[in-house]
Tab-separated table of C-alpha atoms and ligand atoms in Angstrom:
chain	number	residue	atom	x	y	z
A	160	MET	CA	-51.291	253.382	-95.844
A	161	ARG	CA	-50.646	250.295	-93.921
A	162	ILE	CA	-48.631	247.795	-95.290
A	163	GLY	CA	-48.324	243.627	-94.703
A	164	LEU	CA	-46.215	241.173	-95.553
A	165	GLY	CA	-47.000	237.217	-95.244
A	166	PHE	CA	-44.934	234.385	-96.029
A	167	ASP	CA	-45.918	230.604	-95.705
A	168	ILE	CA	-44.575	227.657	-96.763
A	169	HIS	CA	-45.980	223.768	-96.836
A	170	ARG	CA	-45.008	219.931	-98.153
A	171	LEU	CA	-46.283	219.268	-100.977
A	172	VAL	CA	-47.727	215.238	-100.481
A	173	PRO	CA	-49.025	212.553	-102.344
A	174	GLY	CA	-52.520	211.657	-101.946
A	175	ARG	CA	-53.885	215.326	-101.273
A	176	PRO	CA	-55.076	217.578	-103.830
A	177	LEU	CA	-53.689	220.122	-104.438
A	178	PHE	CA	-55.313	224.091	-103.244
A	179	LEU	CA	-53.790	227.032	-104.257
A	180	GLY	CA	-54.458	230.778	-104.129
A	181	GLY	CA	-58.221	229.323	-103.207
A	182	LEU	CA	-58.321	227.261	-106.597
A	183	GLN	CA	-58.078	223.508	-106.379
A	184	LEU	CA	-55.392	222.867	-109.714
A	185	ASP	CA	-55.232	219.142	-111.241
A	186	TRP	CA	-51.995	217.699	-110.052
A	187	PRO	CA	-51.485	214.214	-108.233
A	188	ARG	CA	-49.954	215.619	-105.319
A	189	GLY	CA	-51.170	218.177	-102.489
A	190	LEU	CA	-50.168	220.351	-99.892
A	191	LEU	CA	-49.789	218.838	-96.212
A	192	GLY	CA	-52.079	220.529	-93.828
A	193	HIS	CA	-54.029	220.894	-90.802
A	194	SER	CA	-56.233	222.952	-92.854
A	195	ASP	CA	-56.327	222.556	-96.771
A	196	GLY	CA	-52.132	223.722	-97.009
A	197	ASP	CA	-53.214	226.651	-99.041
A	198	CYS	CA	-49.731	228.343	-98.495
A	199	LEU	CA	-50.762	231.378	-100.970
A	200	LEU	CA	-53.734	231.772	-99.295
A	201	HIS	CA	-52.139	231.613	-95.623
A	202	ALA	CA	-49.257	234.050	-96.723
A	203	LEU	CA	-51.983	236.208	-97.688
A	204	VAL	CA	-53.996	235.919	-94.807
A	205	ASP	CA	-50.884	236.907	-92.457
A	206	ALA	CA	-50.178	240.155	-94.633
A	207	LEU	CA	-54.156	241.234	-94.131
A	208	LEU	CA	-53.611	240.308	-90.311
A	209	GLY	CA	-50.191	241.888	-90.339
A	210	ALA	CA	-50.900	245.157	-91.974
A	211	ALA	CA	-53.876	245.676	-90.016
A	212	GLY	CA	-51.999	245.397	-86.789
A	213	LEU	CA	-53.823	242.091	-85.560
A	214	GLY	CA	-51.048	239.370	-85.443
A	215	ASP	CA	-51.504	236.455	-87.846
A	216	ILE	CA	-52.378	233.431	-89.177
A	217	GLY	CA	-52.149	231.179	-85.865
A	218	ASP	CA	-53.317	233.581	-83.204
A	219	PHE	CA	-56.654	232.774	-84.687
A	220	PHE	CA	-56.870	229.485	-86.491
A	221	PRO	CA	-54.420	227.617	-84.438
A	222	ASP	CA	-53.834	224.489	-86.284
A	223	THR	CA	-54.155	222.799	-82.975
A	224	GLU	CA	-57.815	223.052	-83.330
A	225	GLU	CA	-59.911	220.384	-84.465
A	226	ARG	CA	-62.673	222.634	-85.834
A	227	TRP	CA	-60.000	223.776	-88.882
A	228	ARG	CA	-58.656	220.144	-89.798
A	229	GLY	CA	-59.797	220.393	-93.410
A	230	ALA	CA	-60.962	223.933	-93.754
A	231	ARG	CA	-60.680	225.755	-97.045
A	232	SER	CA	-58.600	228.609	-96.458
A	233	ALA	CA	-60.855	230.553	-97.774
A	234	LEU	CA	-62.741	231.098	-95.099
A	235	PHE	CA	-59.153	232.435	-93.462
A	236	VAL	CA	-59.400	235.309	-95.535
A	237	GLU	CA	-63.020	236.046	-95.552
A	238	ALA	CA	-62.509	235.867	-91.702
A	239	ALA	CA	-59.344	238.527	-92.096
A	240	LEU	CA	-61.273	240.783	-94.258
A	241	ALA	CA	-64.361	241.128	-91.777
A	242	LYS	CA	-61.829	241.814	-88.918
A	243	LEU	CA	-60.323	244.750	-91.504
A	244	ARG	CA	-63.834	245.845	-92.066
A	245	GLU	CA	-64.029	246.248	-88.489
A	246	ARG	CA	-61.391	248.761	-88.221
A	247	GLY	CA	-62.403	250.815	-91.069
A	248	LEU	CA	-59.913	248.896	-93.590
A	249	ARG	CA	-60.358	247.361	-96.929
A	250	PRO	CA	-57.133	245.723	-99.216
A	251	GLN	CA	-56.392	248.116	-102.148
A	252	GLN	CA	-53.833	246.143	-103.589
A	253	VAL	CA	-51.627	242.613	-103.491
A	254	ASP	CA	-48.307	241.858	-104.879
A	255	ALA	CA	-47.696	238.384	-104.181
A	256	THR	CA	-44.784	235.488	-105.859
A	257	VAL	CA	-45.640	231.671	-105.376
A	258	PHE	CA	-42.034	229.750	-105.241
A	259	ALA	CA	-42.971	226.145	-106.910
A	260	GLU	CA	-41.113	223.644	-108.596
A	261	GLU	CA	-43.992	221.913	-109.628
A	262	PRO	CA	-46.383	222.101	-111.078
A	263	ARG	CA	-45.252	224.607	-113.315
A	264	LEU	CA	-47.492	228.217	-112.263
A	265	GLY	CA	-46.913	230.261	-115.242
A	266	PRO	CA	-49.436	229.649	-117.601
A	267	ARG	CA	-51.963	229.317	-113.995
A	268	LYS	CA	-50.795	232.567	-112.732
A	269	GLN	CA	-53.092	234.864	-114.253
A	270	LEU	CA	-56.473	232.737	-113.091
A	271	LEU	CA	-54.800	232.803	-109.314
A	272	ALA	CA	-54.491	236.550	-109.744
A	273	ARG	CA	-58.309	236.732	-110.939
A	274	ASN	CA	-59.281	234.693	-108.134
A	275	LEU	CA	-57.590	236.229	-105.373
A	276	ALA	CA	-59.379	239.415	-106.938
A	277	GLY	CA	-62.405	237.975	-106.734
A	278	MET	CA	-62.024	237.331	-103.166
A	279	LEU	CA	-60.650	240.404	-101.897
A	280	GLY	CA	-63.032	242.698	-103.682
A	281	LEU	CA	-60.289	244.142	-106.020
A	282	SER	CA	-59.898	245.110	-109.615
A	283	ALA	CA	-58.003	242.249	-111.952
A	284	ASP	CA	-55.235	245.200	-111.880
A	285	ALA	CA	-54.914	245.253	-108.561
A	286	VAL	CA	-53.662	241.611	-107.769
A	287	VAL	CA	-50.419	240.710	-109.690
A	288	VAL	CA	-48.798	236.993	-108.580
A	289	LYS	CA	-46.111	236.285	-109.948
A	290	ALA	CA	-44.895	232.815	-110.017
A	291	LYS	CA	-40.946	231.305	-109.764
A	292	THR	CA	-39.418	227.845	-109.444
A	293	MET	CA	-36.188	227.337	-107.349
A	294	GLU	CA	-33.794	226.758	-110.207
A	295	GLY	CA	-33.360	223.185	-108.529
A	296	LEU	CA	-32.415	224.659	-105.510
A	297	GLY	CA	-33.381	223.167	-101.724
A	298	ALA	CA	-36.822	221.336	-100.769
A	299	ILE	CA	-38.922	223.772	-102.851
A	300	GLY	CA	-36.525	222.920	-105.878
A	301	ALA	CA	-36.964	219.152	-105.427
A	302	GLY	CA	-40.821	219.334	-105.473
A	303	ALA	CA	-41.073	218.644	-102.097
A	304	ALA	CA	-42.843	221.937	-101.295
A	305	ILE	CA	-44.798	224.913	-102.132
A	306	ALA	CA	-44.094	228.427	-100.938
A	307	ALA	CA	-45.563	231.821	-101.396
A	308	GLN	CA	-45.072	235.287	-100.436
A	309	VAL	CA	-47.463	238.102	-100.115
A	310	LEU	CA	-47.372	242.061	-99.802
A	311	VAL	CA	-50.152	243.395	-98.793
A	312	LEU	CA	-51.304	247.319	-98.612
A	313	LEU	CA	-54.581	248.135	-97.106
A	314	GLU	CA	-56.717	251.835	-97.026
A	315	GLU	CA	-58.878	253.229	-95.325
A	316	ALA	CA	-62.411	252.063	-96.097
A	317	PRO	CA	-64.748	254.932	-97.244
A	318	ALA	CA	-67.021	256.027	-94.215
A	319	GLY	CA	-70.541	255.305	-94.579
A	320	ALA	CA	-70.090	252.552	-96.986
A	321	SER	CA	-73.017	249.994	-95.589
A	322	SER	CA	-71.121	246.770	-95.420
A	323	GLN	CA	-68.904	248.708	-93.094
A	324	GLN	CA	-68.979	248.819	-89.298
A	325	PRO	CA	-67.273	251.881	-87.068
A	326	ALA	CA	-63.748	251.246	-86.347
A	327	ALA	CA	-62.484	249.672	-83.443
A	328	GLY	CA	-59.766	251.996	-81.588
A	329	PRO	CA	-56.476	250.404	-80.930
A	330	ARG	CA	-55.920	247.435	-79.489
B	102	MG	MG1	-49.721	227.740	-93.578
């Protein structure tokens, strides 16, 4: 088993669409970022890469590169999964928490979890998204940012699976 932990935070600002967990949510403000600012997917990518011993999202998709400007973060998840497959690994379970004062994510957490499960090829009961407020405290509590924390468990992909490539040696 391999375990990875990811965290990310982005400012919540007017004039941007809100992308979270790969979904566009109907909200008058969105997450500021070089890409779409999807802090939940960025934390997920960091957790996937960390669990695989591959580094972090900035190593592969630096925000200094023009080609990632405005990129949908689902691309980063797909690329991270491809890197895992090269090493004979795949996600087995995801436990995520989103910290947001607004919008209130309680009614949307199941939707977010189902979308993550779909992206990762996992069953619905293998992905949980929890929604927390900060009780009005700090930048998140003031509605100025949204943060996410993601824990991922990887397993070895079965040998001979059609989409698998031979596992690479240690980096
Ligand atoms: Mg980020």
